XYZ file of C-alpha atoms in Angstrom:
714
model
C 48.889 -13.246 -16.979
C 47.976 -10.525 -19.425
C 50.746 -8.347 -20.887
C 54.478 -8.893 -20.569
C 56.040 -6.436 -18.145
C 59.435 -5.458 -16.807
C 60.118 -7.507 -13.687
C 61.925 -4.501 -12.204
C 58.625 -2.623 -12.217
C 55.499 -3.626 -10.442
C 52.799 -5.024 -12.726
C 49.705 -2.953 -13.453
C 46.492 -4.356 -11.977
C 43.297 -4.197 -13.996
C 39.834 -4.671 -12.495
C 36.893 -5.896 -14.592
C 33.330 -5.669 -13.272
C 30.545 -7.409 -15.180
C 26.943 -6.359 -15.587
C 24.131 -8.114 -13.777
C 21.566 -5.573 -12.606
C 21.096 -5.488 -8.838
C 23.440 -8.457 -8.502
C 26.203 -5.987 -9.338
C 25.996 -4.764 -5.741
C 28.149 -7.795 -4.942
C 31.015 -5.914 -6.649
C 31.061 -3.568 -3.660
C 31.718 -6.433 -1.247
C 34.686 -7.541 -3.355
C 36.018 -3.966 -3.479
C 35.783 -3.735 0.325
C 38.178 -6.678 0.643
C 40.493 -5.214 -2.028
C 40.550 -1.932 -0.085
C 41.273 -3.719 3.200
C 44.190 -5.639 1.669
C 45.593 -2.503 0.050
C 45.673 -3.994 -3.463
C 46.393 -1.145 -5.927
C 44.017 -0.916 -8.896
C 45.486 0.774 -11.954
C 42.724 0.351 -14.535
C 38.980 -0.358 -14.385
C 36.631 -1.583 -17.094
C 32.965 -2.264 -16.473
C 29.666 -2.987 -18.127
C 26.170 -2.020 -16.982
C 26.073 -2.130 -13.154
C 29.798 -2.819 -13.288
C 30.263 0.507 -15.085
C 28.408 2.340 -12.310
C 30.344 0.756 -9.428
C 33.558 1.023 -11.415
C 32.966 4.644 -12.378
C 32.441 5.708 -8.776
C 35.508 3.755 -7.638
C 37.560 5.311 -10.444
C 36.956 8.886 -9.269
C 37.971 8.114 -5.700
C 34.992 6.751 -3.821
C 35.977 4.036 -1.372
C 34.059 0.777 -1.364
C 32.534 1.786 1.978
C 31.328 5.094 0.518
C 29.756 3.307 -2.450
C 28.040 0.917 -0.042
C 26.539 3.871 1.862
C 25.319 5.432 -1.393
C 23.618 2.185 -2.431
C 21.959 1.525 0.924
C 20.681 5.116 1.191
C 18.759 5.009 -2.083
C 15.026 4.563 -2.548
C 15.418 2.172 -5.457
C 11.743 2.102 -6.338
C 11.797 5.852 -6.994
C 15.305 5.934 -8.447
C 14.504 3.297 -11.078
C 11.438 5.186 -12.198
C 10.831 8.632 -13.605
C 8.963 9.635 -10.494
C 9.266 13.251 -9.421
C 8.073 14.438 -6.047
C 4.571 15.862 -6.207
C 5.799 19.104 -4.617
C 7.633 19.938 -7.857
C 4.526 19.500 -10.031
C 2.595 22.747 -10.769
C -0.608 22.938 -8.798
C -2.868 22.890 -11.866
C -1.164 19.639 -12.974
C -1.431 17.874 -9.612
C -4.964 16.632 -10.202
C -3.839 14.987 -13.460
C -0.599 13.667 -12.028
C -2.144 10.470 -10.658
C -5.231 9.610 -12.643
C -3.994 7.823 -15.820
C -2.857 4.221 -16.080
C -1.550 4.619 -19.637
C 0.026 7.553 -21.448
C 1.307 7.618 -25.036
C 2.858 10.315 -27.206
C 0.978 11.128 -30.408
C 3.225 11.406 -33.450
C 2.246 12.197 -37.072
C 1.841 8.472 -37.747
C -0.354 7.941 -34.699
C 0.063 6.829 -31.081
C 3.638 5.751 -30.362
C 4.925 3.402 -27.665
C 7.903 4.633 -25.610
C 11.405 3.278 -26.370
C 11.756 2.144 -22.762
C 9.640 1.736 -19.664
C 11.940 4.086 -17.743
C 13.472 7.251 -19.179
C 16.213 7.287 -16.551
C 15.679 10.844 -15.293
C 16.366 10.067 -11.653
C 19.310 7.786 -12.419
C 21.201 10.345 -14.514
C 20.535 13.102 -11.963
C 21.990 10.905 -9.209
C 25.101 10.156 -11.294
C 25.542 13.861 -12.037
C 25.235 14.843 -8.386
C 27.706 12.189 -7.209
C 30.343 13.020 -9.851
C 29.969 16.797 -9.766
C 33.692 17.529 -9.259
C 34.554 15.542 -12.396
C 32.114 17.165 -14.817
C 35.049 18.908 -16.516
C 37.098 15.743 -17.094
C 36.245 14.347 -20.521
C 39.231 11.974 -20.801
C 38.516 8.970 -18.575
C 42.176 7.938 -18.673
C 42.909 11.029 -16.568
C 40.574 10.045 -13.741
C 42.282 9.010 -10.471
C 41.974 5.458 -11.812
C 41.764 5.236 -15.633
C 38.336 3.912 -16.578
C 36.224 2.757 -19.490
C 32.814 1.197 -19.892
C 31.004 -0.698 -22.620
C 27.774 0.126 -24.459
C 26.061 -1.355 -27.525
C 25.359 0.562 -30.726
C 21.738 -0.347 -31.457
C 22.102 0.569 -35.125
C 25.127 -1.619 -35.919
C 25.001 -4.156 -33.084
C 28.638 -3.469 -32.251
C 30.222 -2.908 -28.855
C 31.237 0.702 -28.175
C 34.072 1.537 -25.792
C 33.290 4.701 -23.818
C 36.580 6.110 -22.541
C 35.861 9.791 -23.024
C 32.974 12.240 -22.870
C 30.655 13.038 -19.983
C 31.117 10.391 -17.277
C 27.513 10.272 -15.924
C 26.175 9.952 -19.471
C 28.599 7.116 -20.280
C 27.605 5.220 -17.138
C 23.918 5.740 -17.931
C 24.355 4.487 -21.517
C 26.175 1.351 -20.390
C 23.256 0.332 -18.125
C 20.393 1.041 -20.574
C 18.829 -2.436 -20.597
C 16.695 -2.655 -23.777
C 12.915 -2.242 -23.289
C 13.437 -1.330 -19.614
C 15.516 1.849 -20.017
C 15.444 4.286 -22.902
C 18.666 4.197 -24.948
C 21.074 7.155 -24.834
C 22.345 9.079 -27.857
C 26.053 9.950 -27.717
C 27.943 11.386 -30.700
C 25.151 10.391 -33.057
C 25.056 6.775 -31.843
C 22.033 5.295 -30.095
C 23.531 3.329 -27.220
C 22.129 0.690 -24.867
C 23.399 -1.837 -22.334
C 26.878 -3.090 -23.208
C 26.030 -6.485 -21.740
C 24.365 -7.464 -25.005
C 27.757 -7.728 -26.706
C 30.498 -7.557 -24.094
C 29.475 -8.048 -20.491
C 32.981 -8.843 -19.232
C 35.483 -6.479 -20.925
C 38.747 -8.195 -19.984
C 40.483 -7.602 -23.336
C 39.656 -3.904 -23.072
C 41.369 -3.555 -19.688
C 44.410 -5.351 -21.111
C 44.537 -2.823 -23.946
C 44.519 -0.069 -21.322
C 47.807 -1.455 -20.030
C 46.876 -3.992 -17.370
C 49.360 -6.808 -16.730
C 47.256 -8.708 -14.213
C 43.459 -8.918 -14.357
C 41.075 -9.391 -11.453
C 37.623 -10.137 -12.836
C 34.394 -10.100 -10.847
C 31.497 -11.857 -12.592
C 27.949 -11.425 -11.241
C 26.127 -12.804 -14.277
C 23.687 -15.670 -14.043
C 24.037 -18.749 -16.121
C 21.276 -19.590 -18.547
C 17.982 -20.161 -16.730
C 15.574 -22.996 -17.449
C 12.091 -22.217 -18.723
C 10.712 -22.841 -15.218
C 13.028 -20.153 -13.838
C 11.980 -17.524 -16.388
C 9.190 -16.049 -14.297
C 9.303 -12.311 -14.987
C 9.992 -9.731 -17.673
C 13.326 -8.963 -16.014
C 14.292 -12.650 -16.126
C 13.494 -12.875 -19.833
C 15.308 -9.640 -20.697
C 18.366 -10.672 -18.677
C 18.407 -14.127 -20.291
C 18.249 -12.550 -23.750
C 21.089 -10.149 -22.961
C 23.253 -12.897 -21.410
C 22.846 -15.326 -24.321
C 23.820 -12.651 -26.848
C 27.141 -12.039 -25.073
C 27.864 -15.642 -24.070
C 30.542 -16.449 -26.673
C 32.406 -13.209 -26.011
C 32.244 -13.833 -22.262
C 33.784 -17.326 -22.486
C 36.684 -15.913 -24.479
C 37.273 -13.075 -22.005
C 37.313 -15.323 -18.925
C 40.463 -17.037 -20.255
C 42.451 -13.843 -19.758
C 41.575 -13.380 -16.064
C 44.357 -14.042 -13.564
C 41.934 -14.013 -10.627
C 38.331 -14.839 -11.486
C 35.788 -14.132 -8.715
C 32.181 -15.276 -9.043
C 29.891 -14.654 -6.027
C 27.266 -17.253 -5.128
C 24.187 -15.172 -5.921
C 22.054 -17.512 -8.029
C 19.148 -17.035 -5.622
C 19.014 -13.329 -6.497
C 17.688 -11.676 -9.623
C 18.707 -8.635 -11.646
C 15.807 -6.860 -9.918
C 16.793 -7.603 -6.291
C 17.475 -3.947 -5.511
C 15.860 -4.157 -2.079
C 18.366 -6.856 -1.064
C 21.425 -4.668 -1.614
C 22.918 -5.252 1.843
C 22.701 -9.030 1.414
C 24.276 -8.892 -2.052
C 27.161 -6.742 -0.798
C 27.720 -9.289 1.969
C 27.772 -12.127 -0.592
C 30.450 -10.275 -2.540
C 32.497 -9.812 0.603
C 32.154 -13.500 1.505
C 33.462 -14.751 -1.846
C 36.276 -12.166 -1.885
C 37.490 -13.386 1.517
C 37.979 -16.832 -0.013
C 40.446 -15.208 -2.419
C 42.435 -13.440 0.304
C 45.303 -16.000 0.077
C 45.574 -15.504 -3.700
C 45.377 -11.721 -3.378
C 47.988 -11.680 -0.586
C 50.274 -13.920 -2.657
C 49.930 -11.478 -5.551
C 50.692 -8.553 -3.276
C 53.743 -10.182 -1.695
C 55.149 -11.596 -4.947
C 55.235 -8.219 -6.639
C 55.631 -6.154 -3.465
C 52.442 -4.265 -4.288
C 51.904 -1.139 -2.261
C 48.592 0.653 -2.362
C 49.152 4.226 -3.492
C 47.980 7.044 -1.278
C 44.941 8.051 -3.248
C 42.763 11.057 -2.752
C 39.472 9.846 -1.339
C 36.498 11.480 -3.020
C 33.745 12.317 -0.568
C 30.144 12.533 -1.790
C 28.994 16.150 -2.151
C 26.296 17.116 0.342
C 23.136 19.062 -0.379
C 24.764 22.083 1.270
C 27.811 21.992 -1.041
C 27.900 25.339 -2.858
C 29.092 26.541 -6.258
C 29.437 29.972 -7.819
C 27.099 30.041 -10.804
C 28.123 32.452 -13.555
C 26.185 31.485 -16.695
C 23.364 29.287 -17.949
C 23.433 27.368 -21.239
C 20.519 25.273 -22.513
C 20.600 22.658 -25.269
C 17.437 21.120 -26.700
C 14.855 23.922 -26.502
C 12.604 24.166 -29.540
C 8.992 24.837 -28.605
C 9.302 25.670 -24.905
C 10.482 29.202 -24.200
C 13.775 29.947 -22.465
C 11.932 32.213 -20.023
C 9.622 29.382 -18.890
C 12.608 27.120 -18.236
C 14.487 29.878 -16.374
C 11.405 30.602 -14.285
C 11.124 26.946 -13.245
C 14.872 26.711 -12.536
C 14.630 29.850 -10.379
C 18.376 30.279 -9.792
C 20.199 33.619 -9.783
C 23.263 33.923 -11.991
C 26.407 35.537 -10.568
C 25.685 34.060 -7.153
C 26.420 31.070 -4.982
C 23.955 28.190 -5.099
C 23.797 24.971 -3.138
C 23.537 21.511 -4.660
C 20.109 21.232 -3.027
C 18.913 24.402 -4.803
C 20.243 23.078 -8.097
C 18.526 19.702 -7.701
C 15.252 21.385 -6.747
C 15.484 23.588 -9.841
C 16.047 20.540 -12.070
C 13.074 18.812 -10.435
C 10.846 21.857 -11.014
C 11.776 21.879 -14.700
C 11.107 18.157 -15.028
C 7.972 18.398 -12.876
C 6.521 21.029 -15.230
C 5.829 18.079 -17.574
C 7.143 19.959 -20.590
C 10.222 17.725 -20.708
C 10.944 13.998 -20.917
C 14.502 14.480 -19.801
C 16.540 17.140 -17.976
C 20.173 16.624 -17.053
C 22.895 19.038 -15.998
C 26.631 19.602 -16.163
C 28.675 22.147 -14.220
C 31.538 23.370 -16.407
C 34.439 25.565 -15.356
C 36.660 25.832 -12.324
C 35.862 28.590 -9.800
C 33.049 30.216 -11.767
C 30.660 27.588 -13.090
C 28.561 27.525 -16.226
C 25.425 25.422 -15.784
C 24.721 23.440 -18.945
C 21.208 22.003 -19.123
C 20.445 19.351 -21.724
C 16.708 18.917 -22.174
C 14.495 16.731 -24.307
C 11.110 18.293 -24.807
C 8.118 16.125 -24.151
C 5.977 15.298 -27.137
C 3.447 18.113 -27.235
C 0.568 15.741 -27.976
C -0.315 12.865 -25.657
C -3.120 10.357 -25.403
C -3.981 9.185 -21.880
C -6.303 6.516 -20.512
C -7.857 6.139 -17.069
C -10.134 3.447 -15.594
C -12.383 3.715 -12.557
C -15.227 2.012 -10.738
C -17.063 2.935 -7.579
C -20.369 1.970 -5.993
C -21.971 5.359 -6.660
C -20.914 5.984 -10.254
C -20.269 2.451 -11.575
C -17.595 1.816 -14.213
C -16.012 4.578 -16.275
C -13.249 5.000 -18.842
C -11.431 8.305 -19.214
C -9.942 9.233 -22.577
C -7.754 12.310 -22.517
C -5.773 14.153 -25.147
C -3.356 16.833 -24.011
C -1.569 19.350 -26.219
C 1.169 21.675 -25.015
C 2.486 24.958 -26.359
C -0.629 25.682 -28.406
C -0.918 29.376 -29.344
C 1.945 30.184 -26.960
C 4.791 28.551 -25.043
C 3.884 27.305 -21.598
C 0.264 26.580 -22.467
C -1.681 23.364 -21.993
C -4.823 22.315 -23.864
C -6.637 19.262 -22.518
C -9.732 17.316 -23.603
C -11.422 14.826 -21.253
C -14.072 12.345 -22.360
C -15.553 10.189 -19.628
C -17.362 7.137 -20.999
C -19.870 5.731 -18.515
C -23.541 5.707 -17.576
C -22.893 9.299 -16.503
C -20.795 10.725 -19.358
C -18.760 13.883 -19.045
C -16.796 16.117 -21.385
C -14.376 18.808 -20.319
C -11.840 20.961 -22.132
C -9.269 23.140 -20.392
C -6.769 25.681 -21.685
C -4.154 26.872 -19.188
C -1.245 29.287 -19.433
C 1.319 29.025 -16.664
C 3.257 32.234 -15.946
C 4.306 31.388 -12.407
C 3.867 34.358 -10.082
C 2.882 36.509 -13.052
C -0.832 36.304 -13.876
C -1.737 33.226 -15.898
C -4.943 32.175 -17.586
C -7.355 29.256 -17.245
C -10.346 28.578 -19.521
C -12.727 25.654 -19.013
C -15.828 24.321 -20.713
C -17.628 21.313 -19.267
C -20.685 19.124 -19.803
C -21.925 16.574 -17.254
C -24.791 14.120 -17.585
C -25.215 12.655 -14.094
C -27.748 10.716 -12.107
C -28.589 11.993 -8.628
C -31.074 10.671 -6.101
C -33.356 12.007 -3.384
C -33.758 10.232 -0.028
C -36.234 10.215 2.813
C -35.341 10.743 6.481
C -34.287 7.095 6.857
C -31.870 7.213 3.950
C -34.210 5.344 1.618
C -34.129 6.402 -2.039
C -37.401 8.044 -3.096
C -36.533 9.504 -6.503
C -33.869 9.483 -9.208
C -33.053 12.483 -11.379
C -31.183 13.041 -14.598
C -28.915 16.008 -13.883
C -27.445 17.846 -16.895
C -24.857 20.483 -16.110
C -22.960 22.856 -18.415
C -20.232 25.219 -17.265
C -18.007 27.826 -18.914
C -15.289 29.132 -16.610
C -12.583 31.779 -16.897
C -10.020 32.825 -14.304
C -6.770 34.726 -13.915
C -4.389 33.249 -11.381
C -0.862 33.307 -9.983
C 1.190 30.288 -8.873
C 3.787 30.383 -6.100
C 6.304 27.565 -5.532
C 4.230 25.043 -7.497
C 1.866 24.423 -4.543
C 0.084 27.751 -4.008
C -2.360 29.426 -6.342
C -4.814 32.316 -6.033
C -6.927 34.270 -8.474
C -10.255 35.674 -9.575
C -12.681 34.565 -12.246
C -16.176 34.240 -13.580
C -18.346 31.383 -14.762
C -21.623 30.642 -16.473
C -23.527 27.599 -15.168
C -26.604 25.934 -16.639
C -28.405 23.012 -15.073
C -31.386 20.885 -16.027
C -32.812 18.470 -13.458
C -35.408 16.077 -14.803
C -37.184 13.042 -13.338
C -39.403 10.882 -15.503
C -40.526 8.883 -12.485
C -41.904 10.657 -9.416
C -41.663 8.261 -6.486
C -42.960 10.440 -3.695
C -45.210 13.453 -3.258
C -43.456 16.763 -3.194
C -40.559 15.652 -5.394
C -40.116 18.092 -8.276
C -40.033 16.460 -11.684
C -38.237 19.214 -13.632
C -36.173 22.331 -12.988
C -33.708 24.262 -15.144
C -31.958 27.639 -15.041
C -28.659 29.363 -15.720
C -26.509 31.687 -13.619
C -23.514 34.004 -13.907
C -21.042 33.986 -11.026
C -17.913 35.862 -9.992
C -15.431 34.293 -7.624
C -12.085 34.574 -5.866
C -10.119 31.536 -4.757
C -7.075 30.318 -2.863
C -5.699 26.850 -3.559
C -2.879 25.151 -1.640
C -1.737 21.579 -2.232
C 1.526 20.414 -0.675
C 0.648 16.743 -0.148
C 3.522 14.388 -0.889
C 1.080 11.953 -2.546
C -2.389 12.331 -3.989
C -3.472 9.100 -2.276
C -2.615 8.153 1.295
C -0.337 11.160 1.945
C 1.989 11.129 4.939
C 2.832 14.817 4.946
C 1.606 18.095 3.501
C -1.737 19.870 3.443
C -4.524 20.880 1.089
C -6.653 23.996 1.399
C -9.196 25.295 -1.054
C -11.230 28.391 -0.273
C -13.671 30.171 -2.578
C -16.043 33.101 -2.286
C -18.651 33.382 -5.052
C -21.301 35.930 -6.036
C -24.257 34.354 -7.871
C -26.464 36.244 -10.331
C -28.777 35.363 -13.158
C -28.192 38.531 -15.182
C -24.620 39.458 -14.351
C -25.568 41.942 -11.633
C -28.308 40.590 -9.348
C -30.472 37.614 -8.505
C -34.254 37.543 -9.062
C -36.071 39.248 -6.225
C -32.885 40.766 -4.826
C -31.016 43.965 -5.498
C -27.681 42.213 -5.160
C -26.188 38.775 -5.836
C -26.401 35.812 -3.510
C -23.162 34.736 -1.822
C -21.567 31.332 -1.437
C -18.459 30.617 0.635
C -16.785 27.233 0.487
C -13.709 25.788 2.164
C -12.084 22.393 2.432
C -8.967 21.674 4.441
C -7.000 18.520 5.168
C -3.570 17.890 6.595
C -1.489 14.741 6.891
C 0.205 14.334 10.266
C 2.726 11.494 10.317
C 2.922 9.974 13.796
C 5.458 7.363 12.669
C 6.412 5.847 9.293
C 3.310 3.614 9.287
C 0.676 5.672 11.107
C -0.818 8.923 9.813
C -3.631 11.054 11.202
C -5.515 12.965 8.539
C -7.844 15.674 9.972
C -10.257 17.308 7.503
C -12.815 20.097 7.449
C -15.487 20.947 4.890
C -17.677 24.015 5.155
C -20.198 25.642 2.844
C -22.253 28.749 3.664
C -24.936 30.351 1.467
C -26.649 33.645 2.227
C -29.122 35.910 0.447
C -32.786 35.619 -0.542
C -34.354 33.339 -3.141
C -31.370 31.006 -3.185
C -31.834 28.539 -6.071
C -32.032 24.871 -5.110
C -29.026 24.220 -7.304
C -26.839 26.257 -4.909
C -27.913 24.479 -1.750
C -25.282 22.423 0.091
C -25.581 18.687 -0.533
C -23.957 16.404 2.035
C -23.154 12.723 1.666
C -21.081 10.231 -0.295
C -17.460 9.104 -0.552
C -17.037 10.862 -3.914
C -13.587 12.445 -4.252
C -14.207 14.058 -7.632
C -14.769 17.785 -8.000
C -17.484 17.683 -10.634
C -19.857 19.764 -8.517
C -18.785 22.276 -5.888
C -22.164 21.916 -4.175
C -21.278 18.525 -2.656
C -19.663 17.863 0.723
C -18.510 14.253 1.278
C -19.670 12.445 4.397
C -18.770 8.892 5.420
C -21.879 6.846 6.187
C -24.371 8.786 4.045
C -25.611 8.245 0.522
C -24.295 10.587 -2.115
C -26.219 13.915 -1.947
C -28.398 12.482 0.852
C -29.001 15.765 2.724
C -29.826 19.171 1.295
C -29.289 22.236 3.484
C -28.336 25.866 3.185
C -25.194 25.644 5.275
C -23.125 22.579 6.086
C -20.023 21.952 8.194
C -18.260 18.590 8.388
C -15.395 17.684 10.725
C -13.603 14.466 9.898
C -10.461 12.555 10.800
C -8.962 9.528 9.097
C -6.616 7.271 11.050
C -4.445 5.619 8.422
C -2.179 2.670 9.196
C 0.078 1.062 6.581
C -0.043 -2.638 7.441
C 2.690 -3.407 4.923
C 3.832 -1.811 1.704
C 0.914 -0.137 -0.126
C -1.687 -1.879 2.069
C -3.684 0.373 4.377
C -6.320 0.048 7.072
C -8.139 3.348 7.581
C -10.658 4.297 10.269
C -12.776 7.257 9.137
C -14.900 9.228 11.614
C -16.906 12.372 10.853
C -19.535 14.624 12.368
C -21.437 17.418 10.693
C -23.784 20.310 11.373
C -26.504 21.039 8.796
C -28.464 24.302 8.847
C -31.685 24.063 6.854
C -32.678 27.717 6.433
C -30.592 30.678 5.364
C -31.962 32.756 8.266
C -31.337 30.072 10.881
C -28.454 30.324 13.316
C -25.796 27.660 13.622
C -27.216 26.585 16.984
C -30.481 25.624 15.253
C -28.796 23.153 12.965
C -28.863 19.382 13.021
C -25.895 17.249 14.055
C -25.119 14.093 12.095
C -22.467 11.447 12.751
C -20.867 8.665 10.723
C -18.012 6.191 10.746
C -16.270 3.895 8.269
C -13.523 1.293 8.035
C -11.573 0.945 4.775
C -9.069 -1.615 3.593
C -7.061 -0.378 0.644
C -4.323 -1.535 -1.675
C -2.560 1.226 -3.581
C -1.946 -0.572 -6.874
C -0.409 0.459 -10.197
C -3.891 1.173 -11.550
C -4.836 3.217 -8.494
C -6.446 2.525 -5.103
C -8.435 -0.684 -4.655
C -10.689 -0.013 -1.666
C -13.440 -1.781 0.225
C -15.287 0.165 2.937
C -17.936 -0.583 5.550
C -19.796 2.521 6.753
C -22.538 3.483 9.191
C -24.242 6.703 10.277
C -26.983 7.725 12.668
C -29.045 8.911 9.669
C -29.096 5.633 7.775
C -30.166 2.192 8.906
C -27.710 -0.693 8.901
C -24.182 -0.996 7.610
C -23.390 -0.041 4.020
C -20.503 -1.180 1.863
C -18.624 0.852 -0.684
C -16.138 -0.260 -3.364
C -13.670 1.946 -5.209
C -11.264 0.750 -7.918
C -8.731 2.919 -9.714
C -7.731 6.567 -9.805
C -10.447 9.187 -9.379
C -11.294 11.393 -12.339
């Protein structure tokens, strides 16, 4: 028994919930039994996962509601800083999934992050689920008084969080060192409270509890054979640090409940339903003790106001916007990404989408929100700007281009807010350098400047697909365009570019093969770009469309031998059609048309190869052909991929395509040549990018070819 109490009054019941990562889901099973028995809970103290479950229970969620919340989460996305690709600006989408490592650059050099996960999605979930309690800063005034425990990383002392912003307190209490970034509150850098006090029984007694029910989901110390993962080692370290404090706290529990969950780990988030069941099973064994407690003190569960989770359609009247943390990024850029009207009603869905657009802009490491006020709300945004200088690394190998390393440095807010300066250096047998400067103004005209150098190797083939010559292809481009962006996925604009190429072969393998050609051209173009795919690789919904019309000159006004420029029209289209969660049909179309006289060979349409890069807009991919195998004036390719996810991140893809090639600019489409090809790909979508092995065949190449691709394309 904890405190002495007047026997004429009913004793106050305190509930203590320990930390334990995913094993903390067992707390919910125990709470379900407590709810069913009608045991009143007067105070709650929790650490780490116990602070999350306890915090939700304290504001009025029933155990059943908390169970639904847990089972409805995509834990892989929630426990990452992933943001849906639809919220990433279209000019960033190509970079969004091509690096395996990314580091901020500080004055002293490249800096490692303070945690693997920043916690963006976690804090946004907490904020959405506690939205009606954003104004309550005194946790003792919640429907059930509540506190949670964090650790001050500077002093190594336990910190009791019983006031402030509830979602932030819960987030700080669960910040497992090295896995989650710590949280700064009132000048203190806070991390997981489990390092010092993972079972805060004494704290709930100080709140006023007379009787303590403690639920412990911690693991005992593991043997060296059981320490198999980073999570195991981190959890062992945290547990050992708090062991002495834990043993002391257990003595003060009146009812001590410890679920049998040794076969689970702190990372068993996908086994939430099983863990909840385990908690319920152990709690049922304590029903006699709980009933005895209830009958002895004539405990009657108070009629408490049940707090229902807000839905995406829940609306709020938004009066003002306040932003904390802006330094280099302009207020107007943030407001444009938020895209919410003040003095109007907004839905929770609109608010969450606005937060995601801000975070997806990649100008911020962290964006969280608080709705202050009663009827008329003030939206407070707390942001942490992303380091404006980053160093990124990509790795790739494929059968056509061999191995390559991509080194990238990206600077933001150079010359003006909302700008992005990027340098790419591709190290391989075919090196490449590219620099890009982009200004994003949303729907208002923005600017894009590019300069690029490519040193590539291309081959020529005979009618049977046999290589007859190899060329060194040097390509230099300077590009300028003005564009507008709509809803992050749509862009259109106009521009101009200068292109220089030098094709040189030291070894002529067949008669008629040119051994050297070089020239430069000035082009003007208009484009439309749409990309709404949910994923860059193996999408299950969304579409991509790129269309471009280009005028080609060699003096800015006309082409040699013509009074006007030559014209090039290019379009690629693909759409993901999800038949069921595992099966997706992915129809595609590629078309390129050239017209005019004296068309340079450089602007012909080159068909063939699995290459997904956009180094050269003269290439049209074709399954079953060598890269650049066919040269023609006009080319049209119809393709469909039939993608089946065998199990998580493992795909079997049947690829079938047919194309029409028109050799001469004056020839009609009916005079063209039909080609056909097919391929079968097995792929694993790994952390370093796709790992693919393909077998392909076409009617224009003898035998079956194989193709290997490893890593993100760049």
